[in-house]
mmCIF file of C-alpha atoms in Angstrom:
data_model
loop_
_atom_site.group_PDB
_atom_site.id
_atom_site.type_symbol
_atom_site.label_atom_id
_atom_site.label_comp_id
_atom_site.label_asym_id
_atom_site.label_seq_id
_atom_site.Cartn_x
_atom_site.Cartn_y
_atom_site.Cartn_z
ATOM 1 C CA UNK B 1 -2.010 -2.106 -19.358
ATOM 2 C CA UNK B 2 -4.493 0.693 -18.544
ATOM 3 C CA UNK B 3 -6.140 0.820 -15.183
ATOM 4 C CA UNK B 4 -9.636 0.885 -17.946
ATOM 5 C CA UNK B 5 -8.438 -2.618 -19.211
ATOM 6 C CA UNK B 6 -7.804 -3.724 -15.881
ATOM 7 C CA UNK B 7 -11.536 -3.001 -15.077
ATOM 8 C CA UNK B 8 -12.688 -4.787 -18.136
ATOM 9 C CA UNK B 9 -10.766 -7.983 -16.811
ATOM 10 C CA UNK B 10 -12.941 -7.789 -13.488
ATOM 11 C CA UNK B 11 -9.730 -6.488 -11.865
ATOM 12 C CA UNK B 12 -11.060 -3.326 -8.878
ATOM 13 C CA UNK B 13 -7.834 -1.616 -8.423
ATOM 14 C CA UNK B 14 -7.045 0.107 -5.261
ATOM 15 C CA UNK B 15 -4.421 2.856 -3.560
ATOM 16 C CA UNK B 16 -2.645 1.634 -1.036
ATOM 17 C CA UNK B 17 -1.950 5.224 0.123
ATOM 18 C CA UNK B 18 -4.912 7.060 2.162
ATOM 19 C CA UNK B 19 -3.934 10.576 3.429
ATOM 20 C CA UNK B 20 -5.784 13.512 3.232
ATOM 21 C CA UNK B 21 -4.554 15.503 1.023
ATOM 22 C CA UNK B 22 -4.824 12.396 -1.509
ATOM 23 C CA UNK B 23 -8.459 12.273 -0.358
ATOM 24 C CA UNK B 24 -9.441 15.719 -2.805
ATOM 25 C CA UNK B 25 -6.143 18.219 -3.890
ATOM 26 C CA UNK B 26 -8.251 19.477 -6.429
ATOM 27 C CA UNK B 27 -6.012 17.677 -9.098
ATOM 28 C CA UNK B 28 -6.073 14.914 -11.408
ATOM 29 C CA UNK B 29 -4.568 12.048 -9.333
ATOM 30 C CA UNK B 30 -6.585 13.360 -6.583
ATOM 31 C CA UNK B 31 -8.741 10.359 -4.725
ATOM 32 C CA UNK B 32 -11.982 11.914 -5.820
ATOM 33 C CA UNK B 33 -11.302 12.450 -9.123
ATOM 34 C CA UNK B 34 -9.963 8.886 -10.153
ATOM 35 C CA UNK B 35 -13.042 7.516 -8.230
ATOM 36 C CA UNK B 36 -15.046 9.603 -10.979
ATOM 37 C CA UNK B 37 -13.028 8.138 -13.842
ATOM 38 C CA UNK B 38 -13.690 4.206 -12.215
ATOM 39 C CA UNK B 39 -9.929 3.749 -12.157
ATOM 40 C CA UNK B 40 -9.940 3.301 -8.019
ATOM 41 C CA UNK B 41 -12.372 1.124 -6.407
ATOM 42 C CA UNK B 42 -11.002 0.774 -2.704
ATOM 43 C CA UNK B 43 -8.062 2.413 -0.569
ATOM 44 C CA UNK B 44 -5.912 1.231 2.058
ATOM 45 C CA UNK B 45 -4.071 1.851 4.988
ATOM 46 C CA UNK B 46 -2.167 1.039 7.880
ATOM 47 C CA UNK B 47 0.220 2.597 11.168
ATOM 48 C CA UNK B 48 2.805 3.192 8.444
ATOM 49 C CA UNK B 49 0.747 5.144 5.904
ATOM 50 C CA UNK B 50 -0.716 7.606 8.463
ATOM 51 C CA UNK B 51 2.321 8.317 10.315
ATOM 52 C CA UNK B 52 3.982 8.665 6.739
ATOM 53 C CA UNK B 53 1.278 11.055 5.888
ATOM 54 C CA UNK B 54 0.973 12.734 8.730
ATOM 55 C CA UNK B 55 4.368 13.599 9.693
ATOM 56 C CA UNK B 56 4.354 15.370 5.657
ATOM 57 C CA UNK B 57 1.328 16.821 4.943
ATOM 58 C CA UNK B 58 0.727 20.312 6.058
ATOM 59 C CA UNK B 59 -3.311 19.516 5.734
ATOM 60 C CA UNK B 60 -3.036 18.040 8.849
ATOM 61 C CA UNK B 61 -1.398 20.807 10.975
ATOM 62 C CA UNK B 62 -5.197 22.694 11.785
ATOM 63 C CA UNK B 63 -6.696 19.720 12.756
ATOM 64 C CA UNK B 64 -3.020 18.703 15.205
ATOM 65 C CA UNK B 65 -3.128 22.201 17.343
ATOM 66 C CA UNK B 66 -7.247 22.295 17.640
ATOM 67 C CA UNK B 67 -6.686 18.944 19.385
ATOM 68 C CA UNK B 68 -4.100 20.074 21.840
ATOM 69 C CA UNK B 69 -5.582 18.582 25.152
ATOM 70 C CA UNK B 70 -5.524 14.953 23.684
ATOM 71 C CA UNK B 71 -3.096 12.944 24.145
ATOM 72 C CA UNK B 72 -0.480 11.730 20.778
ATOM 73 C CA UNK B 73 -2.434 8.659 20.760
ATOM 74 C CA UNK B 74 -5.403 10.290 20.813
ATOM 75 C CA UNK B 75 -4.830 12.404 18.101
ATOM 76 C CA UNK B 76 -3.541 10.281 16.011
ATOM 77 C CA UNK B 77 -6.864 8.192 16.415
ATOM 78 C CA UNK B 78 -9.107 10.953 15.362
ATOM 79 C CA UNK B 79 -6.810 11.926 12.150
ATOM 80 C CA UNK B 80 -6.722 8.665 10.843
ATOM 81 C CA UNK B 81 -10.881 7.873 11.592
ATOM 82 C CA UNK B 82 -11.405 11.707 9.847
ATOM 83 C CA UNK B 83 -9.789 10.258 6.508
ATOM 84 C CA UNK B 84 -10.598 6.985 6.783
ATOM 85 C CA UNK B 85 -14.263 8.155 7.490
ATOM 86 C CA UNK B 86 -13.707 10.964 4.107
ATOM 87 C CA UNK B 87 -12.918 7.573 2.087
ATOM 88 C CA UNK B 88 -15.575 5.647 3.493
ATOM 89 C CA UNK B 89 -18.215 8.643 1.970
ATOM 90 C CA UNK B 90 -16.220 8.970 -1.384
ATOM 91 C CA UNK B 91 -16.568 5.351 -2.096
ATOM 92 C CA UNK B 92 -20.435 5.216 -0.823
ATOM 93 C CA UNK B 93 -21.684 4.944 -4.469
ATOM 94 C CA UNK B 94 -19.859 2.386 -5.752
ATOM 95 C CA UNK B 95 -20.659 0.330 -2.377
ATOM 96 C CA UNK B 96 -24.053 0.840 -3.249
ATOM 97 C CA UNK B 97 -24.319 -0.069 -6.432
ATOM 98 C CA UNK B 98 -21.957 -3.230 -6.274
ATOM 99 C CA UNK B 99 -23.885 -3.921 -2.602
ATOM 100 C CA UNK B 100 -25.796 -6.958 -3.844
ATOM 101 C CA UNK B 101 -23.841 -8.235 -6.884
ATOM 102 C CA UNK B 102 -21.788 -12.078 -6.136
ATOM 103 C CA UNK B 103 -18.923 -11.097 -7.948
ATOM 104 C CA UNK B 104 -17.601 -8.865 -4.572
ATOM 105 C CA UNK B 105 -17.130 -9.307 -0.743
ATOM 106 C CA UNK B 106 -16.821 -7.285 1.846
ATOM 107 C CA UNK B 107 -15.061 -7.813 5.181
#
């Protein structure tokens, strides 16, 4: 089944994979771009995901030595708040427009 049909259906699919570079690579599959095409409607994440992403993704390697007098912790905390803050602004619209509508909750 498409991820269109499943929309139909009243299905919201999500990713259950926030990093940054998912957030807006520029291509197709790209976080930004299937919130355009209404085939994602929420993301994600957990301890798992971010040290998964971070321990790959060279998009975070800036952002790890301008932070050099925090602690790991620290760090770690302010890379995962970034994306999950990135996410929060990317999925703004649809929040807004399904705001008052019964059919969805928010926790």
């Amino acid at each position: 089944m498409k991820i269109e049909n499943l929309y139909k259906a009243g299905t919201s699919t999500w990713l259950d994979d926030l990093s940054r570079s998912n957030i807006d690579d520029g291509t197709e599959k790209s976080l930004l771009n299937r919130i355009k095409r209404s085939e994602i409607f929420g993301v994600t994440t957990n301890p798992t995901i971010f040290a998964a992403s971070i321990s790959k993704d060279q998009s975070y390697k800036s952002d790890i030595k301008a932070s050099s007098n925090l602690s790991t912790e620290e760090i770690v905390f302010k890379l995962a708040t970034d994306d999950v803050r990135q996410a929060c602004q990317a999925f703004k619209n649809i929040y807004q427009k399904n705001l008052f509508s019964t059919n969805i909750f928010y926790c």
